[in-house]
PDB file of C-alpha atoms and ligand atoms in Angstrom:
ATOM      1  CA  MET A 244      -9.399   5.733 -17.950  1.00 93.00           C
ATOM      2  CA  ARG A 245     -10.382   4.010 -14.702  1.00 98.00           C
ATOM      3  CA  VAL A 246      -9.830   5.391 -11.192  1.00 98.00           C
ATOM      4  CA  GLY A 247      -9.869   3.576  -7.843  1.00 98.00           C
ATOM      5  CA  ILE A 248      -9.621   4.607  -4.196  1.00 98.00           C
ATOM      6  CA  GLY A 249      -8.126   2.698  -1.268  1.00 98.00           C
ATOM      7  CA  TYR A 250      -7.978   3.247   2.492  1.00 98.00           C
ATOM      8  CA  ASP A 251      -6.457   1.180   5.290  1.00 98.00           C
ATOM      9  CA  VAL A 252      -5.641   1.415   8.989  1.00 98.00           C
ATOM     10  CA  HIS A 253      -3.411  -0.783  11.127  1.00 98.00           C
ATOM     11  CA  ARG A 254      -2.811  -0.734  14.853  1.00 98.00           C
ATOM     12  CA  LEU A 255       0.709   0.145  16.131  1.00 98.00           C
ATOM     13  CA  VAL A 256       2.071  -2.367  18.627  1.00 98.00           C
ATOM     14  CA  PRO A 257       5.443  -3.062  20.272  1.00 97.00           C
ATOM     15  CA  ALA A 258       7.814  -5.768  19.008  1.00 92.00           C
ATOM     16  CA  ARG A 259       6.814  -5.542  15.342  1.00 96.00           C
ATOM     17  CA  PRO A 260       8.910  -4.077  12.510  1.00 96.00           C
ATOM     18  CA  LEU A 261       7.478  -0.927  10.915  1.00 98.00           C
ATOM     19  CA  ILE A 262       7.276  -1.495   7.152  1.00 98.00           C
ATOM     20  CA  LEU A 263       5.843   1.180   4.868  1.00 98.00           C
ATOM     21  CA  GLY A 264       6.032   1.022   1.102  1.00 98.00           C
ATOM     22  CA  GLY A 265       8.326  -1.982   1.476  1.00 98.00           C
ATOM     23  CA  VAL A 266      10.833   0.028   3.531  1.00 98.00           C
ATOM     24  CA  GLN A 267      11.673  -0.967   7.100  1.00 98.00           C
ATOM     25  CA  ILE A 268      11.698   2.200   9.214  1.00 98.00           C
ATOM     26  CA  PRO A 269      13.369   2.273  12.628  1.00 97.00           C
ATOM     27  CA  PHE A 270      10.693   2.948  15.275  1.00 97.00           C
ATOM     28  CA  GLU A 271       9.715   1.693  18.715  1.00 96.00           C
ATOM     29  CA  ASN A 272       6.441   0.195  17.383  1.00 97.00           C
ATOM     30  CA  GLY A 273       5.345  -1.612  14.263  1.00 98.00           C
ATOM     31  CA  LEU A 274       2.065  -2.308  12.523  1.00 98.00           C
ATOM     32  CA  GLU A 275       0.002  -5.284  13.613  1.00 97.00           C
ATOM     33  CA  GLY A 276      -1.401  -7.620  10.974  1.00 95.00           C
ATOM     34  CA  HIS A 277      -1.438 -11.054   9.369  1.00 93.00           C
ATOM     35  CA  SER A 278       1.011 -10.065   6.613  1.00 93.00           C
ATOM     36  CA  ASP A 279       3.842  -7.585   7.183  1.00 96.00           C
ATOM     37  CA  ALA A 280       0.956  -5.097   7.746  1.00 97.00           C
ATOM     38  CA  ASP A 281       2.306  -2.543   5.254  1.00 98.00           C
ATOM     39  CA  VAL A 282      -0.664  -0.193   5.496  1.00 98.00           C
ATOM     40  CA  LEU A 283       0.525   1.915   2.548  1.00 98.00           C
ATOM     41  CA  ILE A 284       0.697  -1.015   0.115  1.00 98.00           C
ATOM     42  CA  HIS A 285      -2.636  -2.334   1.417  1.00 98.00           C
ATOM     43  CA  ALA A 286      -4.367   0.964   0.575  1.00 98.00           C
ATOM     44  CA  LEU A 287      -2.591   0.960  -2.804  1.00 98.00           C
ATOM     45  CA  MET A 288      -3.741  -2.593  -3.635  1.00 98.00           C
ATOM     46  CA  ASP A 289      -7.356  -1.718  -2.831  1.00 98.00           C
ATOM     47  CA  ALA A 290      -7.136   1.353  -5.073  1.00 98.00           C
ATOM     48  CA  LEU A 291      -5.787  -0.807  -7.940  1.00 98.00           C
ATOM     49  CA  LEU A 292      -8.385  -3.527  -7.413  1.00 98.00           C
ATOM     50  CA  GLY A 293     -11.148  -0.944  -7.098  1.00 98.00           C
ATOM     51  CA  ALA A 294     -10.121   0.687 -10.371  1.00 98.00           C
ATOM     52  CA  ALA A 295     -10.170  -2.760 -12.005  1.00 98.00           C
ATOM     53  CA  GLY A 296     -13.642  -3.481 -10.578  1.00 97.00           C
ATOM     54  CA  LYS A 297     -12.301  -6.445  -8.577  1.00 97.00           C
ATOM     55  CA  LEU A 298     -12.970  -7.554  -4.997  1.00 96.00           C
ATOM     56  CA  ASP A 299     -10.778  -6.061  -2.249  1.00 96.00           C
ATOM     57  CA  ILE A 300      -7.623  -7.508  -0.666  1.00 96.00           C
ATOM     58  CA  GLY A 301      -9.633  -8.924   2.254  1.00 94.00           C
ATOM     59  CA  HIS A 302     -11.279 -11.279  -0.252  1.00 95.00           C
ATOM     60  CA  LEU A 303      -8.133 -11.917  -2.270  1.00 95.00           C
ATOM     61  CA  PHE A 304      -5.731 -12.519   0.632  1.00 94.00           C
ATOM     62  CA  PRO A 305      -7.865 -13.559   3.634  1.00 92.00           C
ATOM     63  CA  ASN A 306      -6.158 -13.118   7.025  1.00 89.00           C
ATOM     64  CA  THR A 307      -7.311 -16.638   7.930  1.00 92.00           C
ATOM     65  CA  ASP A 308      -5.110 -18.115   5.172  1.00 92.00           C
ATOM     66  CA  PRO A 309      -1.747 -19.331   6.562  1.00 93.00           C
ATOM     67  CA  ARG A 310      -0.142 -18.767   3.113  1.00 92.00           C
ATOM     68  CA  TYR A 311      -0.243 -15.034   3.798  1.00 92.00           C
ATOM     69  CA  ALA A 312       1.107 -15.116   7.369  1.00 92.00           C
ATOM     70  CA  GLY A 313       4.032 -12.705   7.571  1.00 91.00           C
ATOM     71  CA  ILE A 314       4.151 -12.295   3.774  1.00 94.00           C
ATOM     72  CA  ALA A 315       5.766  -9.149   2.333  1.00 96.00           C
ATOM     73  CA  SER A 316       3.066  -6.851   0.976  1.00 97.00           C
ATOM     74  CA  THR A 317       5.332  -6.151  -2.015  1.00 97.00           C
ATOM     75  CA  ASP A 318       4.705  -9.824  -2.964  1.00 97.00           C
ATOM     76  CA  LEU A 319       0.949  -9.327  -2.566  1.00 97.00           C
ATOM     77  CA  LEU A 320       1.201  -6.227  -4.770  1.00 98.00           C
ATOM     78  CA  GLY A 321       2.893  -8.404  -7.404  1.00 98.00           C
ATOM     79  CA  GLU A 322      -0.130 -10.755  -7.241  1.00 97.00           C
ATOM     80  CA  VAL A 323      -2.506  -7.813  -7.708  1.00 98.00           C
ATOM     81  CA  MET A 324      -0.497  -6.668 -10.737  1.00 98.00           C
ATOM     82  CA  LYS A 325      -0.867 -10.163 -12.270  1.00 98.00           C
ATOM     83  CA  ILE A 326      -4.648  -9.848 -11.924  1.00 97.00           C
ATOM     84  CA  LEU A 327      -4.575  -6.424 -13.579  1.00 98.00           C
ATOM     85  CA  ARG A 328      -2.432  -7.653 -16.458  1.00 97.00           C
ATOM     86  CA  GLN A 329      -4.732 -10.665 -16.955  1.00 96.00           C
ATOM     87  CA  SER A 330      -7.602  -8.160 -17.179  1.00 97.00           C
ATOM     88  CA  GLY A 331      -5.711  -6.202 -19.848  1.00 97.00           C
ATOM     89  CA  LEU A 332      -5.119  -3.216 -17.575  1.00 98.00           C
ATOM     90  CA  ARG A 333      -1.989  -1.213 -16.871  1.00 97.00           C
ATOM     91  CA  VAL A 334      -1.324   1.429 -14.234  1.00 98.00           C
ATOM     92  CA  VAL A 335      -1.031   5.055 -15.369  1.00 98.00           C
ATOM     93  CA  ASN A 336      -0.178   6.600 -12.014  1.00 98.00           C
ATOM     94  CA  VAL A 337      -0.827   6.197  -8.289  1.00 98.00           C
ATOM     95  CA  ASP A 338      -0.943   8.751  -5.486  1.00 98.00           C
ATOM     96  CA  LEU A 339      -0.591   7.708  -1.839  1.00 98.00           C
ATOM     97  CA  THR A 340      -0.804   9.440   1.529  1.00 98.00           C
ATOM     98  CA  ILE A 341       0.444   8.081   4.853  1.00 98.00           C
ATOM     99  CA  VAL A 342      -1.177   9.543   7.977  1.00 98.00           C
ATOM    100  CA  ALA A 343       1.011   9.171  11.065  1.00 97.00           C
ATOM    101  CA  ASP A 344       2.155  11.580  13.769  1.00 95.00           C
ATOM    102  CA  LYS A 345       5.366   9.609  14.392  1.00 94.00           C
ATOM    103  CA  PRO A 346       7.975   8.712  13.186  1.00 95.00           C
ATOM    104  CA  LYS A 347       9.056  11.193  10.520  1.00 95.00           C
ATOM    105  CA  ILE A 348       8.492   9.465   7.185  1.00 96.00           C
ATOM    106  CA  SER A 349       9.732  12.041   4.643  1.00 95.00           C
ATOM    107  CA  SER A 350      13.322  10.765   4.384  1.00 97.00           C
ATOM    108  CA  TYR A 351      12.079   7.283   3.349  1.00 98.00           C
ATOM    109  CA  ILE A 352       9.712   8.364   0.585  1.00 98.00           C
ATOM    110  CA  GLN A 353      12.217   8.176  -2.304  1.00 98.00           C
ATOM    111  CA  GLU A 354      13.108   4.617  -1.313  1.00 98.00           C
ATOM    112  CA  MET A 355       9.403   3.675  -1.184  1.00 98.00           C
ATOM    113  CA  LYS A 356       8.905   5.092  -4.694  1.00 98.00           C
ATOM    114  CA  LYS A 357      11.891   3.114  -5.952  1.00 97.00           C
ATOM    115  CA  ASN A 358      10.443  -0.072  -4.390  1.00 97.00           C
ATOM    116  CA  LEU A 359       6.936   0.332  -5.723  1.00 98.00           C
ATOM    117  CA  ALA A 360       7.547   1.760  -9.208  1.00 98.00           C
ATOM    118  CA  PRO A 361       9.018  -1.396 -10.830  1.00 98.00           C
ATOM    119  CA  ILE A 362       6.290  -3.611  -9.364  1.00 98.00           C
ATOM    120  CA  LEU A 363       3.651  -1.266 -10.793  1.00 98.00           C
ATOM    121  CA  GLY A 364       5.417  -0.979 -14.160  1.00 98.00           C
ATOM    122  CA  LEU A 365       5.921   2.756 -13.547  1.00 98.00           C
ATOM    123  CA  LEU A 366       8.738   5.239 -13.170  1.00 98.00           C
ATOM    124  CA  PRO A 367       9.306   6.583  -9.652  1.00 96.00           C
ATOM    125  CA  GLU A 368       7.937   9.971 -10.749  1.00 96.00           C
ATOM    126  CA  ASP A 369       4.585   8.324 -11.537  1.00 97.00           C
ATOM    127  CA  VAL A 370       4.305   7.156  -7.923  1.00 98.00           C
ATOM    128  CA  GLY A 371       3.127   9.969  -5.652  1.00 98.00           C
ATOM    129  CA  ILE A 372       3.778   9.412  -1.936  1.00 98.00           C
ATOM    130  CA  LYS A 373       3.114  12.003   0.752  1.00 98.00           C
ATOM    131  CA  ALA A 374       3.131  11.840   4.528  1.00 97.00           C
ATOM    132  CA  THR A 375       1.040  13.987   6.841  1.00 97.00           C
ATOM    133  CA  THR A 376       0.301  14.054  10.561  1.00 97.00           C
ATOM    134  CA  ASN A 377      -3.117  14.001  12.206  1.00 97.00           C
ATOM    135  CA  GLU A 378      -2.224  17.085  14.292  1.00 97.00           C
ATOM    136  CA  GLY A 379      -2.251  15.049  17.507  1.00 97.00           C
ATOM    137  CA  LEU A 380      -5.949  14.274  17.099  1.00 97.00           C
ATOM    138  CA  GLY A 381      -7.664  10.950  17.648  1.00 98.00           C
ATOM    139  CA  PHE A 382      -6.146   7.457  17.454  1.00 97.00           C
ATOM    140  CA  LEU A 383      -3.658   8.549  14.800  1.00 97.00           C
ATOM    141  CA  GLY A 384      -2.515  11.501  16.887  1.00 96.00           C
ATOM    142  CA  ARG A 385      -2.089   9.287  19.944  1.00 97.00           C
ATOM    143  CA  GLY A 386       0.108   6.917  17.924  1.00 96.00           C
ATOM    144  CA  GLU A 387      -2.303   4.000  18.319  1.00 97.00           C
ATOM    145  CA  GLY A 388      -2.232   3.305  14.605  1.00 98.00           C
ATOM    146  CA  MET A 389      -1.405   4.483  11.123  1.00 98.00           C
ATOM    147  CA  ALA A 390      -3.688   5.130   8.164  1.00 98.00           C
ATOM    148  CA  ALA A 391      -3.066   5.338   4.436  1.00 98.00           C
ATOM    149  CA  LEU A 392      -5.077   6.601   1.479  1.00 98.00           C
ATOM    150  CA  ALA A 393      -4.493   5.759  -2.166  1.00 98.00           C
ATOM    151  CA  VAL A 394      -5.761   6.664  -5.604  1.00 98.00           C
ATOM    152  CA  ALA A 395      -4.828   4.740  -8.738  1.00 98.00           C
ATOM    153  CA  SER A 396      -5.595   5.297 -12.380  1.00 98.00           C
ATOM    154  CA  LEU A 397      -5.551   2.496 -14.926  1.00 98.00           C
ATOM    155  CA  ARG A 398      -5.789   2.268 -18.657  1.00 97.00           C
ATOM    156  CA  ARG A 399      -6.767  -0.659 -20.857  1.00 94.00           C
ATOM    157  CA  CYS A 400      -3.822  -2.051 -22.855  1.00 88.00           C
ATOM    158  CA  HIS A 401      -4.438  -2.290 -26.566  1.00 72.00           C
ATOM    159  CA  HIS A 402      -1.329  -4.381 -27.123  1.00 60.00           C
ATOM    160  CA  LYS A 403      -0.215  -7.603 -25.510  1.00 51.00           C
TER     161      LYS A 403
HETATM  162 MG1  LIG B 788      -4.519  -3.918   5.892  1.00 94.63          MG
END
């Protein structure tokens, strides 16, 4: 059994869509970034890569590479899963936390699980997603950005 941890932060800015776990959420601001800036999937990918002993997403998908401009992070997650499969690894479960004071995320969590589970080769119940606030404290509390944490566990496949 292998375990990995991931963490990411993106700035919230006007005139960007807010995409979390591959779900577009109506909100006055969106996350800034080279890709679709899906902070939740970014933390998840780093947890998966960390568990596999690979380099992080900054190395894999550099933000200077025009191929990744505006790309859906669900597509990047698919690329990470290819790397895992090539390394003979499969995902056992993942557990994710979104930290944001606004908007309310809870009603979108089931949809996020349904998006992520098939990409990971999991059932939705093997994808943990929680949302919490930062109690009004710091940059997260002021709505200047969003953070996400992720843990992933992997197992080596013994079959093809
Ligand atoms: Mg990121």
